Coordinates of C-alpha atoms and ligand atoms in Angstrom, one line a residue:
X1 CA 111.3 70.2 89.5
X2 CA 110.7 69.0 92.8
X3 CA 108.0 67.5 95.0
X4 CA 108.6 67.2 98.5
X5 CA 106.2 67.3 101.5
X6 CA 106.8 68.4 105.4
X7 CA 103.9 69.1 107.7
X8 CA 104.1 73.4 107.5
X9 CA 105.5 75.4 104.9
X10 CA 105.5 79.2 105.8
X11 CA 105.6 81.7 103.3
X12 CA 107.7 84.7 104.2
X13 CA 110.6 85.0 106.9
X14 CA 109.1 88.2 109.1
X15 CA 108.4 88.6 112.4
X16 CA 105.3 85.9 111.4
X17 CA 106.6 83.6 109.5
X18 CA 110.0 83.3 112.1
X19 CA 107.4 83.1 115.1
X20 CA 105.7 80.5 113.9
X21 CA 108.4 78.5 112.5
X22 CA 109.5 78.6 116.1
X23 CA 106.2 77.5 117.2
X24 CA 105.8 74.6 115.2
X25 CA 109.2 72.9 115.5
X26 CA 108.9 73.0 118.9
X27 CA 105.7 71.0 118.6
X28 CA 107.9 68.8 115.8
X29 CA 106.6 69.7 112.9
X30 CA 109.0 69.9 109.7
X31 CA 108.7 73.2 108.6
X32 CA 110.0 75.1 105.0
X33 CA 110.4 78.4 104.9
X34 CA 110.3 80.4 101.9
X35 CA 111.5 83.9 101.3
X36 CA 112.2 86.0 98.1
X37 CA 115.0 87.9 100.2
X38 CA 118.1 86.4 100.5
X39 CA 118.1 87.0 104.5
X40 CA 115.5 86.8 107.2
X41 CA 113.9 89.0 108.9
X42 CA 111.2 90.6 106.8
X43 CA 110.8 94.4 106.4
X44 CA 111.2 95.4 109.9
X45 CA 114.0 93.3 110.6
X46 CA 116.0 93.1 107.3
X47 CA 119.2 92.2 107.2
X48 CA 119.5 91.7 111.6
X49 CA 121.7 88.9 111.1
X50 CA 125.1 90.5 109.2
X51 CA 124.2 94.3 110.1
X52 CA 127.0 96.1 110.9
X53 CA 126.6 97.3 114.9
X54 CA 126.6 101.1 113.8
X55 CA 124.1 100.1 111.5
X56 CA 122.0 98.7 114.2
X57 CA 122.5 101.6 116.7
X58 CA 121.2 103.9 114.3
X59 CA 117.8 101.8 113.6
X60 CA 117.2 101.6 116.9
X61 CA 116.3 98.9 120.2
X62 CA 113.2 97.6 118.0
X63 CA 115.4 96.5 115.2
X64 CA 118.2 95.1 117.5
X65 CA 115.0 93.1 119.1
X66 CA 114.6 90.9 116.1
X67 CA 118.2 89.3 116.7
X68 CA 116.4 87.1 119.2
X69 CA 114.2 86.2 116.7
X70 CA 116.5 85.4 114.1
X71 CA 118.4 83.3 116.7
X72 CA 115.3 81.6 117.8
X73 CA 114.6 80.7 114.0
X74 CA 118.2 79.4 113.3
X75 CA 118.4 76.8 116.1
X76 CA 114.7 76.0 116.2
X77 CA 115.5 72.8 112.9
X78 CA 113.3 75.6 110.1
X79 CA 114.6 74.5 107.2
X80 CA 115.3 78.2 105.3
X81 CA 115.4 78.9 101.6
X82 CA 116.3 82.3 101.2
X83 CA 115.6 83.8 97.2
X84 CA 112.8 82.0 96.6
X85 CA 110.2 84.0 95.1
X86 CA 106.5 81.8 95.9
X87 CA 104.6 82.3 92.7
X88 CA 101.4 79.8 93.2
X89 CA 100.0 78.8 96.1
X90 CA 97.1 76.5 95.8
X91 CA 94.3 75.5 98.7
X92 CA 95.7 72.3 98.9
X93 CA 98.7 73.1 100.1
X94 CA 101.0 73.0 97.2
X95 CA 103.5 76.0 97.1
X96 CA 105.3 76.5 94.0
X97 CA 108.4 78.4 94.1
X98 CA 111.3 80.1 92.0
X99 CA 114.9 79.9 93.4
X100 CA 118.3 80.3 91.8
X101 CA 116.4 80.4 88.0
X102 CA 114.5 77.0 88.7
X103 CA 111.5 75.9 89.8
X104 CA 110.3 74.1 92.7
X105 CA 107.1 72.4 94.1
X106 CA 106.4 71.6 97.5
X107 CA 103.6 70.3 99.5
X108 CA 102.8 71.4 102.8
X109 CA 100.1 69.8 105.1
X110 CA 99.6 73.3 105.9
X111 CA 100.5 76.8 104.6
X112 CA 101.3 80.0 106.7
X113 CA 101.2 83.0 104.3
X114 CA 103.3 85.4 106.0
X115 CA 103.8 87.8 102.8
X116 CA 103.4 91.0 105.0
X117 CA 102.7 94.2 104.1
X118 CA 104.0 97.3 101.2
X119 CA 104.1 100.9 101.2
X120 CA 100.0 102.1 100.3
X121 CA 100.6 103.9 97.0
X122 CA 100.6 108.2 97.2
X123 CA 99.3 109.1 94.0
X124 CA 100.2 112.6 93.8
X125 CA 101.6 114.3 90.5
X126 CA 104.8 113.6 90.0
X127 CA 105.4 110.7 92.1
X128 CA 106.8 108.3 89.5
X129 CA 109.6 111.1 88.8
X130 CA 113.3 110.0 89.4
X131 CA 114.2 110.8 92.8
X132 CA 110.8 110.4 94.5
X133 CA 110.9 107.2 96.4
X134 CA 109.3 105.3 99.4
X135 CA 109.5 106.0 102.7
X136 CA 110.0 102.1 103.1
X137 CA 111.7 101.9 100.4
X138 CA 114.7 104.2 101.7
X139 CA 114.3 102.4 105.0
X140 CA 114.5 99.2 102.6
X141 CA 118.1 100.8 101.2
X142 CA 119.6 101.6 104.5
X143 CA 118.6 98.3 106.4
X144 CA 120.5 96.2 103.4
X145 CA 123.1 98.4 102.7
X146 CA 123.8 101.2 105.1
X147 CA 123.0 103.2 101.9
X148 CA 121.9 107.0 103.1
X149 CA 121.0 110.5 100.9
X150 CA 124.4 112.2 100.7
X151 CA 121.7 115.7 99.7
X152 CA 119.2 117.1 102.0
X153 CA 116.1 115.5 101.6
X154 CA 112.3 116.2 102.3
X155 CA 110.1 113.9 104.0
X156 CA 106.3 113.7 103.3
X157 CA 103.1 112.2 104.1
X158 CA 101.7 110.8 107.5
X159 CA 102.6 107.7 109.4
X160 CA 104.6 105.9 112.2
X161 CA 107.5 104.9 109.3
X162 CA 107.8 108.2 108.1
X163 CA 108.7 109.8 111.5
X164 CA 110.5 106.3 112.4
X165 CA 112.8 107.1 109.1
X166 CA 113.4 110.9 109.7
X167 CA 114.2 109.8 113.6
X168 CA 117.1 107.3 111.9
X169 CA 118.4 109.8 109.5
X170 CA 119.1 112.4 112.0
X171 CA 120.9 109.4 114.0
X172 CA 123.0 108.7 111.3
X173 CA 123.7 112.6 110.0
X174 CA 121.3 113.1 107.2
X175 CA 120.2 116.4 106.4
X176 CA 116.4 116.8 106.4
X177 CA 115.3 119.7 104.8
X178 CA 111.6 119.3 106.2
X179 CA 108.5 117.1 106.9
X180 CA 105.5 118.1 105.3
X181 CA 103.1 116.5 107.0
X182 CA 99.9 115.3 105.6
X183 CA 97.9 114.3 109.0
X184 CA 94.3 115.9 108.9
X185 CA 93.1 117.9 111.9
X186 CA 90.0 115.7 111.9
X187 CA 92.8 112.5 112.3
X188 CA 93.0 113.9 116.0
X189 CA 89.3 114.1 116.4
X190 CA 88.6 110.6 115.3
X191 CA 91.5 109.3 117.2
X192 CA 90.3 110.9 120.2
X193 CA 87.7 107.8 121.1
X194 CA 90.7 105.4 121.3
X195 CA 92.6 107.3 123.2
X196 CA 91.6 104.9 126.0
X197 CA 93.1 101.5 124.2
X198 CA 96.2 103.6 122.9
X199 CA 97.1 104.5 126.5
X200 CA 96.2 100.3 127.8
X201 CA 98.9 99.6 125.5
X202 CA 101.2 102.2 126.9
X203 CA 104.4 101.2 125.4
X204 CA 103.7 101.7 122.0
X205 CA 102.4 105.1 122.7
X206 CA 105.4 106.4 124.7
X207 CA 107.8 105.2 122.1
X208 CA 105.8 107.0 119.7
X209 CA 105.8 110.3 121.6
X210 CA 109.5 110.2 122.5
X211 CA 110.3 110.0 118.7
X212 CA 108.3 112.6 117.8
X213 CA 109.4 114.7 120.6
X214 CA 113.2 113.6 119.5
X215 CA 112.3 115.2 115.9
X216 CA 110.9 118.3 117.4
X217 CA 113.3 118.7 119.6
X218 CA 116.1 118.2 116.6
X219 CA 114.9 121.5 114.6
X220 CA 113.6 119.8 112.0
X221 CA 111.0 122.0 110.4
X222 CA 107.5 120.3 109.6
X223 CA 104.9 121.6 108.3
X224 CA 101.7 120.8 109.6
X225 CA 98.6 119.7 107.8
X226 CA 99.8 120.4 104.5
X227 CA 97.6 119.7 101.7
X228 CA 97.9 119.9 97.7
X229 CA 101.2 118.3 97.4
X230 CA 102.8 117.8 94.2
X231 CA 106.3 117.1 93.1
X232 CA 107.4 119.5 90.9
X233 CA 110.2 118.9 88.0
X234 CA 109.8 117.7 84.3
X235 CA 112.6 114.7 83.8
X236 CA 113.4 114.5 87.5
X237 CA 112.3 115.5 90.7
X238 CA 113.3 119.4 91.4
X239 CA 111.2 119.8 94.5
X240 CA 108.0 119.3 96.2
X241 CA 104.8 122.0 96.1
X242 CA 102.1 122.1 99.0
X243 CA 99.7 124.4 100.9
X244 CA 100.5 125.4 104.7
X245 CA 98.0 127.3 106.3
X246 CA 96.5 128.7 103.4
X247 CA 100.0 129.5 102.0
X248 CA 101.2 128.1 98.7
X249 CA 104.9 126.8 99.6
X250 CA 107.6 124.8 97.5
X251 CA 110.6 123.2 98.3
X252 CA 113.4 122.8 96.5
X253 CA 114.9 119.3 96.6
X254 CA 116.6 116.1 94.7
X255 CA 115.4 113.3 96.6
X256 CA 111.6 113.5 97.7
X257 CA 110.4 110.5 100.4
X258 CA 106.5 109.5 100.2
X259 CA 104.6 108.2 102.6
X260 CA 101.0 106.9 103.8
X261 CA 101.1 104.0 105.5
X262 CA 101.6 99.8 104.6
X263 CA 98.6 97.8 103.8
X264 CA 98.7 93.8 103.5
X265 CA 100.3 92.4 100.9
X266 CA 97.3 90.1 99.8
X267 CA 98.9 88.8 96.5
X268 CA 99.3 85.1 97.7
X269 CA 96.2 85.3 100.0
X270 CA 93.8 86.7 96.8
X271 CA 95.5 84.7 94.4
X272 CA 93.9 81.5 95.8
X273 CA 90.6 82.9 95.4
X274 CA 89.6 83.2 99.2
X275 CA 87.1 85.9 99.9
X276 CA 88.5 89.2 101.1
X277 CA 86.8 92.2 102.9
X278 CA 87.0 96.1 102.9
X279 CA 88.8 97.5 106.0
X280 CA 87.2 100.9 105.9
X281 CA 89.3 101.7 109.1
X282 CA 92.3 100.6 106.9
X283 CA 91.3 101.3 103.8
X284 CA 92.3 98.3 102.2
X285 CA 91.4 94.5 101.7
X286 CA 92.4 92.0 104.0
X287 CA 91.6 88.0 103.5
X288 CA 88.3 86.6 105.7
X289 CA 89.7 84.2 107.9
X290 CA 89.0 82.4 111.2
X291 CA 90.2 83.4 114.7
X292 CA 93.6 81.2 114.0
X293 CA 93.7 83.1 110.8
X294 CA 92.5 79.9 108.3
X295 CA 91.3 80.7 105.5
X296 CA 88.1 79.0 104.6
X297 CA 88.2 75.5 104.9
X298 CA 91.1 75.0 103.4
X299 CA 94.9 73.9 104.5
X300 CA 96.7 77.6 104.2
X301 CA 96.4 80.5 107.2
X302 CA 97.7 84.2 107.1
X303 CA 99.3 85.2 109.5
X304 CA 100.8 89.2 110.8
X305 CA 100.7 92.2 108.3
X306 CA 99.3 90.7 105.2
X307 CA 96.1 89.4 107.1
X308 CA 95.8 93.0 108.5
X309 CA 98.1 95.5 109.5
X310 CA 99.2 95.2 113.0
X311 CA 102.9 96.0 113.4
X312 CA 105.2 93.1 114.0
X313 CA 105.2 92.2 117.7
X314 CA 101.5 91.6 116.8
X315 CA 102.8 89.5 113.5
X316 CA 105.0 87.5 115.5
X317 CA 101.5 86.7 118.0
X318 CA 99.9 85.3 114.9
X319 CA 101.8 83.6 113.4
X320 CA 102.2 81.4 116.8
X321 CA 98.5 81.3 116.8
X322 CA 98.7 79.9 113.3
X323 CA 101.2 77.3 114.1
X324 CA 99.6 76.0 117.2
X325 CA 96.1 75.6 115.2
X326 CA 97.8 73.9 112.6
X327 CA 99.5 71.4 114.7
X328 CA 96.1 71.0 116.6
X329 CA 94.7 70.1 113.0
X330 CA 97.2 67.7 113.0
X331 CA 96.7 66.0 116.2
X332 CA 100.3 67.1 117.7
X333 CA 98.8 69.2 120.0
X334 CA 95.5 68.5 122.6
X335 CA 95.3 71.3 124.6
X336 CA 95.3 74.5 122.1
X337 CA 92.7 76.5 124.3
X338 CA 95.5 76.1 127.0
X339 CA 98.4 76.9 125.1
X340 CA 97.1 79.5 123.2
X341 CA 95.6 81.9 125.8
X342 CA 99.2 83.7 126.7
X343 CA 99.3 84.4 123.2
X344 CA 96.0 85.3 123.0
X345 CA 96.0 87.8 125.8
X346 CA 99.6 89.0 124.6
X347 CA 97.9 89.8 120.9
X348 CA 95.3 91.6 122.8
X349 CA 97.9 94.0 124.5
X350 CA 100.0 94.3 121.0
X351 CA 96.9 95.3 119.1
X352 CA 95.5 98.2 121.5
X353 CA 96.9 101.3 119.9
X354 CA 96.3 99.8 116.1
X355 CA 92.3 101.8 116.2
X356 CA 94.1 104.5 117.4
X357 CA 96.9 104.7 114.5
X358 CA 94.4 104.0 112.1
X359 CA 92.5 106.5 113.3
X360 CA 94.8 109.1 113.8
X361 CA 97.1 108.6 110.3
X362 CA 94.5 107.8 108.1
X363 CA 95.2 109.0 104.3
X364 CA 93.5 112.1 103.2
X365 CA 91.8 111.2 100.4
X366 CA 93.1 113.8 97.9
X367 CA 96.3 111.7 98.3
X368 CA 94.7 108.5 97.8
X369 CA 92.2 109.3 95.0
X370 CA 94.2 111.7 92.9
X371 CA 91.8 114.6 91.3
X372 CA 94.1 116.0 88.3
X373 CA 93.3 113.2 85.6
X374 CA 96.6 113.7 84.0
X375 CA 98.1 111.8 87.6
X376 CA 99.2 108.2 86.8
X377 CA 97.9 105.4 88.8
X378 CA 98.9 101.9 87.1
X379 CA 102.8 102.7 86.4
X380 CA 103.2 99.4 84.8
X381 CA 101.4 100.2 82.0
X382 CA 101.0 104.5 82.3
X383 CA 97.2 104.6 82.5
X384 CA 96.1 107.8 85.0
X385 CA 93.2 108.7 87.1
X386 CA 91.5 110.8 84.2
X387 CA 91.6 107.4 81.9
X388 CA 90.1 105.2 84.5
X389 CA 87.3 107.7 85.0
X390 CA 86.5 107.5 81.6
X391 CA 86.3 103.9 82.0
X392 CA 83.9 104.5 84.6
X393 CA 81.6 107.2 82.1
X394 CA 82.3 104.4 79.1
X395 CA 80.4 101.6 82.0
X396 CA 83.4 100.4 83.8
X397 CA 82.2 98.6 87.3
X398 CA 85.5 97.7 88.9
X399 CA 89.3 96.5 88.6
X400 CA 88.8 94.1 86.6
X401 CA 86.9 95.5 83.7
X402 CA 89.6 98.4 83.6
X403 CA 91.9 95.6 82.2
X404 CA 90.1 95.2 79.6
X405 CA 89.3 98.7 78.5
X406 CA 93.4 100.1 79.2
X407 CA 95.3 97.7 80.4
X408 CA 95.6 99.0 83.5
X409 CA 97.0 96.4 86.4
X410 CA 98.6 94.2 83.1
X411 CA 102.3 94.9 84.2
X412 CA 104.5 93.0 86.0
X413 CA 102.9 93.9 89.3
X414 CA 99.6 92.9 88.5
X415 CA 98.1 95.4 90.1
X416 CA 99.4 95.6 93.5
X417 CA 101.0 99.0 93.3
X418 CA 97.4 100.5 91.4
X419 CA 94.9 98.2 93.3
X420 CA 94.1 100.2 95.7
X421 CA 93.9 103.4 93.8
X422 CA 91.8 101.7 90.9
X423 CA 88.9 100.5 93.5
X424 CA 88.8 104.0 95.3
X425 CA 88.8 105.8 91.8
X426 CA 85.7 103.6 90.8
X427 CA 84.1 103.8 94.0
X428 CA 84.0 107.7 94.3
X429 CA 82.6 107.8 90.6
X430 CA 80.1 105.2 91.0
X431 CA 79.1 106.4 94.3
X432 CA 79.0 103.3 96.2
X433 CA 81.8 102.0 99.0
X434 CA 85.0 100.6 97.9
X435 CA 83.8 97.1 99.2
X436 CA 81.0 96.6 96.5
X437 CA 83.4 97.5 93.7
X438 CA 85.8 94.9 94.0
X439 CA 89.9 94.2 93.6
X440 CA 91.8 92.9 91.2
X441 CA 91.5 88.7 90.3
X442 CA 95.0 87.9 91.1
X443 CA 96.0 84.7 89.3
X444 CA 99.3 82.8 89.1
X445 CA 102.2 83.9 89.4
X446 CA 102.1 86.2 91.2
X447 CA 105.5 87.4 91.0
X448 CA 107.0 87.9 87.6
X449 CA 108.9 85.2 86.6
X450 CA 111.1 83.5 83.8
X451 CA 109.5 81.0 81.2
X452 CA 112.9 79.8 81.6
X453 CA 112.7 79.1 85.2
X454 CA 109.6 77.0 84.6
X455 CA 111.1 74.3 82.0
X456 CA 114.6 75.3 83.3
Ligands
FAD1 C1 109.2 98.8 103.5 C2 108.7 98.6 104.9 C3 109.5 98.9 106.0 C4 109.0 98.7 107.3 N1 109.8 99.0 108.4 C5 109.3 98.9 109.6 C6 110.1 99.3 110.7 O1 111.2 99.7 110.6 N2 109.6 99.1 112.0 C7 108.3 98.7 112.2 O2 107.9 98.6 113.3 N3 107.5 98.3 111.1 C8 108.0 98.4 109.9 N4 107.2 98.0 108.8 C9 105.9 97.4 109.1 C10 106.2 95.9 109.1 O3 106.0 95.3 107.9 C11 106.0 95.2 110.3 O4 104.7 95.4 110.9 C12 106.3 93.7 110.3 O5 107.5 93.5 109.6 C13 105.3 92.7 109.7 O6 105.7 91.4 109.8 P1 105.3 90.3 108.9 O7 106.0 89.0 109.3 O8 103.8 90.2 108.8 O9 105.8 90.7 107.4 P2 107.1 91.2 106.8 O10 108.1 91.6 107.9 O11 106.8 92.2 105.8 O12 107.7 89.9 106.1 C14 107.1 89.4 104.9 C15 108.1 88.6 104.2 O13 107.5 87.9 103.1 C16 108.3 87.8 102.0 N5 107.5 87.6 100.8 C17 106.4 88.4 100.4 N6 105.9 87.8 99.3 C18 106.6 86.8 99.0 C19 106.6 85.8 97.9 N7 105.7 85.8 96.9 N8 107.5 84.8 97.9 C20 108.5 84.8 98.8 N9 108.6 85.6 99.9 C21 107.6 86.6 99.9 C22 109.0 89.2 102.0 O14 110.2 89.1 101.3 C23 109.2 89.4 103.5 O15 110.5 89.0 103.9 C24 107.7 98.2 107.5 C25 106.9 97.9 106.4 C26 107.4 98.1 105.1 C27 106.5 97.8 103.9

């Protein structure tokens, strides 16, 4: 075991954690970064440094755009440590870590968490069948390894990634049976208001529309406002089920994609016991932190999609933010006010359309808080909706007590897959908002990991 110290360690090599890297060497700070992946570049930019250049056509100018990045990083003096999974992070700054079966301690004046976001669960039955996967996690299979469905496949849910994936696929030749998409009417109306700062930050909103109107335009059929999905087989997925206008629809298929949106990955953020809120916009918890992103008084910041999601240009704002306050708070830098307007006003622009994507793709809630009890919710340990409800009727009051009574959010995930589901389940049987029931405690490690790789 090791104990070293350098002014910043940043936790997670994203668009966040590479920005602000950046940010703080050139101000001189030493500066670690930690990542459980064995490259940079986080989920959006996974694997940009040894993809192939077919590879990169296929995902597209926002993926080739993180090269710069990645550059950036690699000639800014960062020291990297790629596979090393950060299972404790305490408020004073000390990180530990896992890499290569051993672990490690270090000490960082201050801490950017820059953990970044996950797929939101899409508790439907059926979903933990073989063959139903991620959205993200397909994206996940043809960032690292070029790795694409060789059957047609059917796409379902609601969100920018989904349509991003289906746009990729057609690029690269993949048969898509259909999108069934899950976006309410109502989406539109309550995305109307921020029509205003969705069209200031024009960009975003034109890339979204040509992709769309690319998938249109391809033949793919969608279906509209579907409702009721479920993914039908007994031992492995045979095809998806929905409702389309009234009419009861299936589809037959071997490889179903899911999707609803990211949320923050809060593991590291909740771990250290810092208070966290309810985003109702987002439906999920995000830490309380300052404007820099601190959290409480103490030495660590969050910085890009696990302090909120806010899409990676965004990301790569705060985590600049975070660096420069950091240095500030260690007297390398006098004039933060000055230096950080740019970024300030830049966050501003990359943040506009985020009310109206929330708005707009927000989860229905029959696919966030299944209604068949016999749905599963914890996979870790196979506890469903039904059981937690009963948990509820038995004088369950949130996450935590659900532990006790089933086990549920024990398994190696501790709870981040289920979290989510769990407080919504509680909520809408107790009849209060999601914010009053609570999350999940999150205590070290966070990550699963080896006795032997403590004492090894
Ligand atoms: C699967 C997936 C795919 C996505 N694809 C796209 C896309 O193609 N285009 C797009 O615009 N947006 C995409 N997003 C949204 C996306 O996450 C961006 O908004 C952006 O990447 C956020 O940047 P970030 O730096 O905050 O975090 P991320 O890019 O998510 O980076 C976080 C990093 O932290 C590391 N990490 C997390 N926990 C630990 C730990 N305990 N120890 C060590 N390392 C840790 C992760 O390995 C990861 O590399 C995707 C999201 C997901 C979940």
């Amino acid at each position: 075991m090791s104990d070293e110290k350098v002014d910043l360690v940043v936790i997670g090599s994203g668009p966040a954690g590479l920005a602000a890297a950046c940010e703080a060497r050139n101000l001189g700070l030493s500066v670690v970064v930690l990542d459980e992946q064995p490259a940079v570049g986080g989920q959006i930019y996974r694997s940009i440094e040894n993809a192939p250049s077919d590879r990169v056509g296929i995902l597209g100018a926002d993926y080739a755009a993180g090269r710069a990045l990645a550059d950036g990083f690699r000639s800014s003096g960062a020291d990297y440590r790629g596979g090393a999974t950060v299972w404790n992070v305490t408020n004073q700054g000390v990180v530990d870590y896992v890499v290569e079966n051993r672990s490690n301690t270090i000490t960082g004046r201050h801490v950017i968490l820059a953990s970044g976001a996950m797929e939101r669960p899409f508790p439907i039955s059926g979903w933990t069948l073989p063959g139903v996967m991620g959205v993200g996690a397909a994206q996940i299979l043809l960032k690292s390894a070029g790795a694409l469905p060789q059957e047609p496949v059917v796409l379902a849910g609601c969100g920018p990634l989904l349509y991003l994936l289906a746009w990729q696929y057609l690029r690269a030749g993949v048969a898509i049976s259909a999108i069934v998409d899950t976006t309410e009417r109502a989406g539109y109306f309550h995305a109307l208001p921020h029509i205003v700062g969705a069209i200031l930050g024009a960009t975003d909103l034109l890339k979204g529309f040509k992709l769309l109107t690319a998938l249109r335009r391809s033949g793919v059929v969608f279906y509209r406002g579907a409702r009721d999905l479920a993914v039908l087989g007994e031992t492995e997925v045979e095809g998806l089920s929905f409702v389309h206008r009234g009419n009861s629809k299936s589809l037959a298929a071997k490889l179903v994609l899911l999707h609803q949106g990211v949320v923050p990955n809060a593991q590291l953020s909740l771990s250290t016991g810092a208070e966290h809120r309810w985003n109702a916009a987002q439906l999920c918890w995000e830490p309380v932190t300052d404007e820099w992103g601190r959290l409480g008084d103490s030495v660590l910041y969050v910085a890009g999609d696990s302090r909120g999601i806010v899409g990676a240009l965004a990301s790569a704002d705060q985590g600049r933010l975070a660096a420069l306050s950091a240095a500030a708070v260690q007297g390398v830098v006098g004039d933060l006010a000055r230096r950080a307007h740019p970024v300030q006003q830049q966050l501003a622009r990359h943040t506009r359309i985020r009310p109206f994507l929330d708005a707009l793709y927000r989860p229905s809630v029959q696919n966030r808080i299944p209604l068949k009890d016999d749905v599963l919710v914890c996979r870790c340990e196979e506890v469903t909706a039904g059981q937690i409800r009963g948990y509820v009727k038995l004088g369950c009051l949130g996450p935590n007590q659900t532990k006790s009574f089933g086990r549920s959010g024990m398994g190696p995930c501790q709870g981040r897959l289920c979290g989510l589901t769990v407080t919504e389940i509680i909520a809408r049987e107790r009849g209060v908002m999601p914010g009053k029931v609570g999350h999940y405690r999150v205590r070290p490690p966070v990550k699963p990991i080896l006795l032997g790789d403590l004492t090894g």
